XYZ file of C-alpha atoms in Angstrom:
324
model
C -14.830 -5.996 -10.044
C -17.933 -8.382 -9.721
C -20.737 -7.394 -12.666
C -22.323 -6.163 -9.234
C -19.786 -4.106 -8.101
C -19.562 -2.246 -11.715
C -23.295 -1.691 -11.463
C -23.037 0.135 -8.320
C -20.519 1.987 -9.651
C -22.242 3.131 -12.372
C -25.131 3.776 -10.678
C -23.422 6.155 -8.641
C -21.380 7.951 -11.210
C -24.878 8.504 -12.797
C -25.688 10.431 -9.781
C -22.606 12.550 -10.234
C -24.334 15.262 -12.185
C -26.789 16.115 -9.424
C -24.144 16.388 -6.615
C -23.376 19.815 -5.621
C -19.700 18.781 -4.232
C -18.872 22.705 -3.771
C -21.592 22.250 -1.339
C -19.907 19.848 0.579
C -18.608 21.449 4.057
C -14.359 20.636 2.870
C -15.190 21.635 -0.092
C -11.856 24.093 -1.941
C -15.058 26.188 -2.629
C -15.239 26.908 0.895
C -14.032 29.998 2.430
C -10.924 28.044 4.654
C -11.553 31.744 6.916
C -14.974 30.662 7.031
C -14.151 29.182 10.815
C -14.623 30.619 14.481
C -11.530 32.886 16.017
C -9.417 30.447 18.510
C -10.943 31.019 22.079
C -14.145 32.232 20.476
C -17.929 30.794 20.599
C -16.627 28.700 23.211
C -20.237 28.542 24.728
C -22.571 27.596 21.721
C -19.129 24.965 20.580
C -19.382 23.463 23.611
C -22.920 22.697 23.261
C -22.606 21.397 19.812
C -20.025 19.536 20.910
C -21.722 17.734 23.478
C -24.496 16.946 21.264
C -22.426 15.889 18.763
C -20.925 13.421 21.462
C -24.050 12.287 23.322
C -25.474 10.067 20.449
C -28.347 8.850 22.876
C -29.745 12.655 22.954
C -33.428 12.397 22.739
C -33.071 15.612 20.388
C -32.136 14.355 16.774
C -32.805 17.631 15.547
C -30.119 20.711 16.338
C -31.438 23.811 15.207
C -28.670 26.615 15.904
C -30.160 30.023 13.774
C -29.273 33.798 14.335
C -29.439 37.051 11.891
C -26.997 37.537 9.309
C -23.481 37.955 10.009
C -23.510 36.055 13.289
C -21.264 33.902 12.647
C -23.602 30.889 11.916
C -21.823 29.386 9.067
C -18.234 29.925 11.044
C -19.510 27.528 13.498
C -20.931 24.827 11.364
C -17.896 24.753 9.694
C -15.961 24.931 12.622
C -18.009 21.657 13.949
C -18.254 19.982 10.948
C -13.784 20.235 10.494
C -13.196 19.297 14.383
C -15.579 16.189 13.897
C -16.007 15.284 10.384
C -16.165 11.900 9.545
C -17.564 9.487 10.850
C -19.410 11.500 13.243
C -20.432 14.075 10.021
C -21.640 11.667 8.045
C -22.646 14.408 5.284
C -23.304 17.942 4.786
C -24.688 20.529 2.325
C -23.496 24.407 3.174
C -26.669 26.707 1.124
C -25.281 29.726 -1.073
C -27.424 32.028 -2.085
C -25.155 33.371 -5.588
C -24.213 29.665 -5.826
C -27.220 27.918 -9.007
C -25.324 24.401 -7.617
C -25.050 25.394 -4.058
C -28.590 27.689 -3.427
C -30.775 24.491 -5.276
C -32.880 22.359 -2.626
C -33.401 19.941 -5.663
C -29.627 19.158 -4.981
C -29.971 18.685 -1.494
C -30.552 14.733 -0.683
C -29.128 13.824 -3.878
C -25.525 15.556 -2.496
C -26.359 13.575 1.049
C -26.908 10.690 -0.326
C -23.944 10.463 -1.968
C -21.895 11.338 0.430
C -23.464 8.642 2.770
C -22.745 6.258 0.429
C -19.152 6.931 0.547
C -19.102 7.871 4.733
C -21.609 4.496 5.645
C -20.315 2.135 2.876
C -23.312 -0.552 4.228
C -25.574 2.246 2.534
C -24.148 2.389 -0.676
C -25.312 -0.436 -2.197
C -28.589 0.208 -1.664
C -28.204 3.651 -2.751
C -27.427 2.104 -5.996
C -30.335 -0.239 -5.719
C -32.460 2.490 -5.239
C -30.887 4.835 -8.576
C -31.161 1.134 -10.710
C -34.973 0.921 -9.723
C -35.317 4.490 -10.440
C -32.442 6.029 -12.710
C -34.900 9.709 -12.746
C -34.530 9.335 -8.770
C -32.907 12.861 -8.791
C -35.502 14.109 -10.823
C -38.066 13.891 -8.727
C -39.289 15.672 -5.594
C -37.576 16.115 -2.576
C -40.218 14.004 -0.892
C -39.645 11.129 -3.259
C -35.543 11.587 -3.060
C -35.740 11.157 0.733
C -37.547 8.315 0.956
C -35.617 6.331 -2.031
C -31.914 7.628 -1.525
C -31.876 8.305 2.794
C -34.514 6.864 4.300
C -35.644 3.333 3.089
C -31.701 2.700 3.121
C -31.115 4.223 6.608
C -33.877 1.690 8.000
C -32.084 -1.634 6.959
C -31.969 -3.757 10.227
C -28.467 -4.063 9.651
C -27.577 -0.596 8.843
C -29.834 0.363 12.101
C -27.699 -2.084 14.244
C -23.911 -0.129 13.590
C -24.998 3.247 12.655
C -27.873 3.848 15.789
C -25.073 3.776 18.808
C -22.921 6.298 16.859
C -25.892 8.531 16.032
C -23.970 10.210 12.781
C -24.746 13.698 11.861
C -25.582 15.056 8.970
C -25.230 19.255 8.615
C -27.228 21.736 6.342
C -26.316 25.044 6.926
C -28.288 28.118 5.433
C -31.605 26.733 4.651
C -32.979 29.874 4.155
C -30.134 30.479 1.108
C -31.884 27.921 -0.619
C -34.104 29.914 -3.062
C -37.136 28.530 -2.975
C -38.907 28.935 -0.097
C -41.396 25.792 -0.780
C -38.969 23.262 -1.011
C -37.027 24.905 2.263
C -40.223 23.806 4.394
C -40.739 20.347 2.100
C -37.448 19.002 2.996
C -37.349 20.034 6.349
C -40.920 18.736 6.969
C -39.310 15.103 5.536
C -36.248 15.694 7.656
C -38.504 16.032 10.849
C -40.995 13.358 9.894
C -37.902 10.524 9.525
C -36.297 11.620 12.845
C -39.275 10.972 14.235
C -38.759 7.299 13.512
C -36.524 5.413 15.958
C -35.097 2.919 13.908
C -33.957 6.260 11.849
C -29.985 6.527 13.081
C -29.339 9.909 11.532
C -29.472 13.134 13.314
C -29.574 16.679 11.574
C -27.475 20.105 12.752
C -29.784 22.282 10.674
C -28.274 26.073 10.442
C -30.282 29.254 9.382
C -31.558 32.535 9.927
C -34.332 32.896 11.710
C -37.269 33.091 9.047
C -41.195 32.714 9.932
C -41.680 30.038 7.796
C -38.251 27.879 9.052
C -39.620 28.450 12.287
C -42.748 26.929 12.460
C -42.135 24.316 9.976
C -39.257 23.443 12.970
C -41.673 23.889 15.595
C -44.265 21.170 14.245
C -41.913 18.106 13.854
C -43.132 15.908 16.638
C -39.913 15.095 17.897
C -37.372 16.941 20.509
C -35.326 19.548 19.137
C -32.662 21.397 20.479
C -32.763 24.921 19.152
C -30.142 27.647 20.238
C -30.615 30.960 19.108
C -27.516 33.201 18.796
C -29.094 36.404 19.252
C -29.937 34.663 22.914
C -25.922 34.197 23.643
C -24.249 36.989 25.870
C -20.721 36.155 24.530
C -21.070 38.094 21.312
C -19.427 41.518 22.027
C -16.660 39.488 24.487
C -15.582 37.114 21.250
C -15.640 40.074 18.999
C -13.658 41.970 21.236
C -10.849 38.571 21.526
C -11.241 38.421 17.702
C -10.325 42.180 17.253
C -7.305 42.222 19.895
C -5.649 39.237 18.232
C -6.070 40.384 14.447
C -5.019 44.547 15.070
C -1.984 42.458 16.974
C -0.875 40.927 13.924
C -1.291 43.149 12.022
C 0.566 45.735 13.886
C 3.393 43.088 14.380
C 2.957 42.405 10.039
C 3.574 46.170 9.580
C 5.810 47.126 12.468
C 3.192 49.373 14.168
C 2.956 50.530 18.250
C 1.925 46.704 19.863
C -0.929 49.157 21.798
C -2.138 50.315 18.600
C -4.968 51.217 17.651
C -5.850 51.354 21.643
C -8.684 49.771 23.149
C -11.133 53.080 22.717
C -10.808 52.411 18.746
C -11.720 48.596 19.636
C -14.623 49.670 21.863
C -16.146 51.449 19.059
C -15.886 48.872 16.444
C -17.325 46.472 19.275
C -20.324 48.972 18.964
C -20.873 49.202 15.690
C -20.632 45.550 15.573
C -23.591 45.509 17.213
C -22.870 41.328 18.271
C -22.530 40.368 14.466
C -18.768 39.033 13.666
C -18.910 40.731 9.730
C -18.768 43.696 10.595
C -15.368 43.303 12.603
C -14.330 40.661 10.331
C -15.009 43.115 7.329
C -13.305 45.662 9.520
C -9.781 43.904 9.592
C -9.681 42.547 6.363
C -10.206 46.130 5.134
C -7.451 47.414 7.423
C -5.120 44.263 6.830
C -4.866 45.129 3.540
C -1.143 44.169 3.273
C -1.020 46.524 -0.129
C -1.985 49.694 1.761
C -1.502 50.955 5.232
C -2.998 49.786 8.058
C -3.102 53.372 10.237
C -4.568 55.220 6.912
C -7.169 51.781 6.073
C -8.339 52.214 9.692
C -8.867 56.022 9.430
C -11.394 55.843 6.740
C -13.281 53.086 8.315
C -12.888 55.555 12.086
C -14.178 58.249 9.473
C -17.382 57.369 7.683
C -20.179 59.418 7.824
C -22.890 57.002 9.535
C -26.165 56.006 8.625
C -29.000 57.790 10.588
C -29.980 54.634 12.036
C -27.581 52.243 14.321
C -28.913 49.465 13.031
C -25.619 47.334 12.259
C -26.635 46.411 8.438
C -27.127 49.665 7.474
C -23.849 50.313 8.984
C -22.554 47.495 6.873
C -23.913 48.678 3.595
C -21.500 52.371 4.683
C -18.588 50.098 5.436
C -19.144 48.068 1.950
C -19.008 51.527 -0.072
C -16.338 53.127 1.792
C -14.316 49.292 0.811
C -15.432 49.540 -3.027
């Protein structure tokens, strides 16, 4: 290596420690479950997809939210693992229970470094930038955008490869990031560079739908594209696919009636679903127990005294102490 090259490399290996790499979307710390049903959110994939492959979109900002449990992280991941790279050029995946994964400090330093490995023309001035600045990933989000993404995403020649393929990057679960101030700081940044044509970087941005995500969203003066789950029709049809397939195997894994448990039994847990995919995916990986029996696992769930309200989290919280 040139005294250059070794530099760089230390320059990046400095920015090791503030890389959350569980974060990163094929990460082993992801849940490798964590992905849509085949033959389900066919709709909403199809639009990603087409996004994903239209790099000329006038919307640089995709902003796919939803409550909890509907299946919002399933389909990043399930986008992010049919494109990845060079079309995901990066990603950060928000945990809540996770101090690497639920810190926004963490956030552009993780991009960054994954850039620097997915656009190679960027590293070097990644490193140029950590040299300059070696307490680059101590300091605001603001500052880390600018230094580490931005002024090296605007280098003519980095402009001149990168702006026809129009790679993605994907943070999913802003709002898991636990401090709300730096949720709207780096998405204000993120909406400010898009805004910037010679910016080649587009953003999938996942989350629930919070007040304060929203409007922050809302101001960027650029075109978004925002889909909002809750909106989508298909819900109770993929749940019911998802439920059909999995009672299947599992009667086939414990040598039960094919028919079973009947598609009454399936109609109800469609109900209680209420459109969100934990609740049925909670449901069969409580029944599919392969240490107990299936017919006795799905009894007690059929048999739970429920909550005075419908509402499907408080239905949940029943189904979570009937599990433990």
């Amino acid at each position: 290596y040139s005294l250059f090259d070794l530099i760089i490399r230390q320059d990046l290996e400095g920015l090791k420690e503030s890389v959350s790499f569980d974060a990163q979307f094929d990460s082993s710390a992801q849940d490798p479950d964590r992905q849509c049903h085949p033959g389900t959110r066919q709709n909403v994939l199809k639009r990603l997809r087409d996004w994903f492959d239209n790099p000329s979109s006038t919307e640089r900002i995709f902003w796919l939210y939803g409550p909890a449990g509907a299946g919002k992280s399933a389909i990043a991941q399930t986008i992010a693992r049919t494109h990845a790279r060079p079309k995901v050029a990066a990603s950060f995946f928000f945990f809540r229970s996770d101090v690497n994964r639920n810190d926004g400090n963490r956030l552009f330093t993780t991009l960054a470094y994954q850039l620097a490995l997915s656009m190679p023309e960027i590293r070097d001035h990644v490193a140029h930038s950590l040299f300059k600045r070696p307490d680059l990933p101590r300091t605001s989000v603001e500052t880390q955008f600018e230094q580490l993404l931005l002024a090296p995403a605007v280098i003519v020649d980095i402009i001149k490869k990168y702006q026809e393929l129009a790679p993605v990057i994907i943070i999913d679960g802003v709002d898991e990031c636990t401090d709300e101030k730096i949720q709207r700081q780096f998405l204000k940044v993120i909406g400010d560079a898009v805004a910037d044509d010679r910016f080649p970087l587009r953003f999938l941005i996942v989350s629930r739908p919070e007040v304060h995500i929203e409007q922050t969203i809302r101001r960027f003066q650029t075109p978004i594209l925002a889909i909002d789950l809750a909106d989508l029709n298909d819900a109770n049809r993929d749940i019911e696919k998802y439920l059909v397939d999995e009672f299947s195997r599992i009667a086939s894994e414990q040598v039960l009636d094919p028919t079973w448990p009947g598609q009454e039994i399936i109609d109800d847990i469609i109900y209680k679903s209420s459109g969100n995919f934990i609740f049925a995916s909670l449901v069969i990986r409580f029944v599919g127990d392969p240490d107990f029996f299936a017919k006795t696992q799905l009894e007690i769930v059929l048999n739970m005294k429920l909550p005075t309200t419908m509402s499907p989290f408080a239905i949940l919280d029943q189904l979570f102490l009937e599990i433990l």
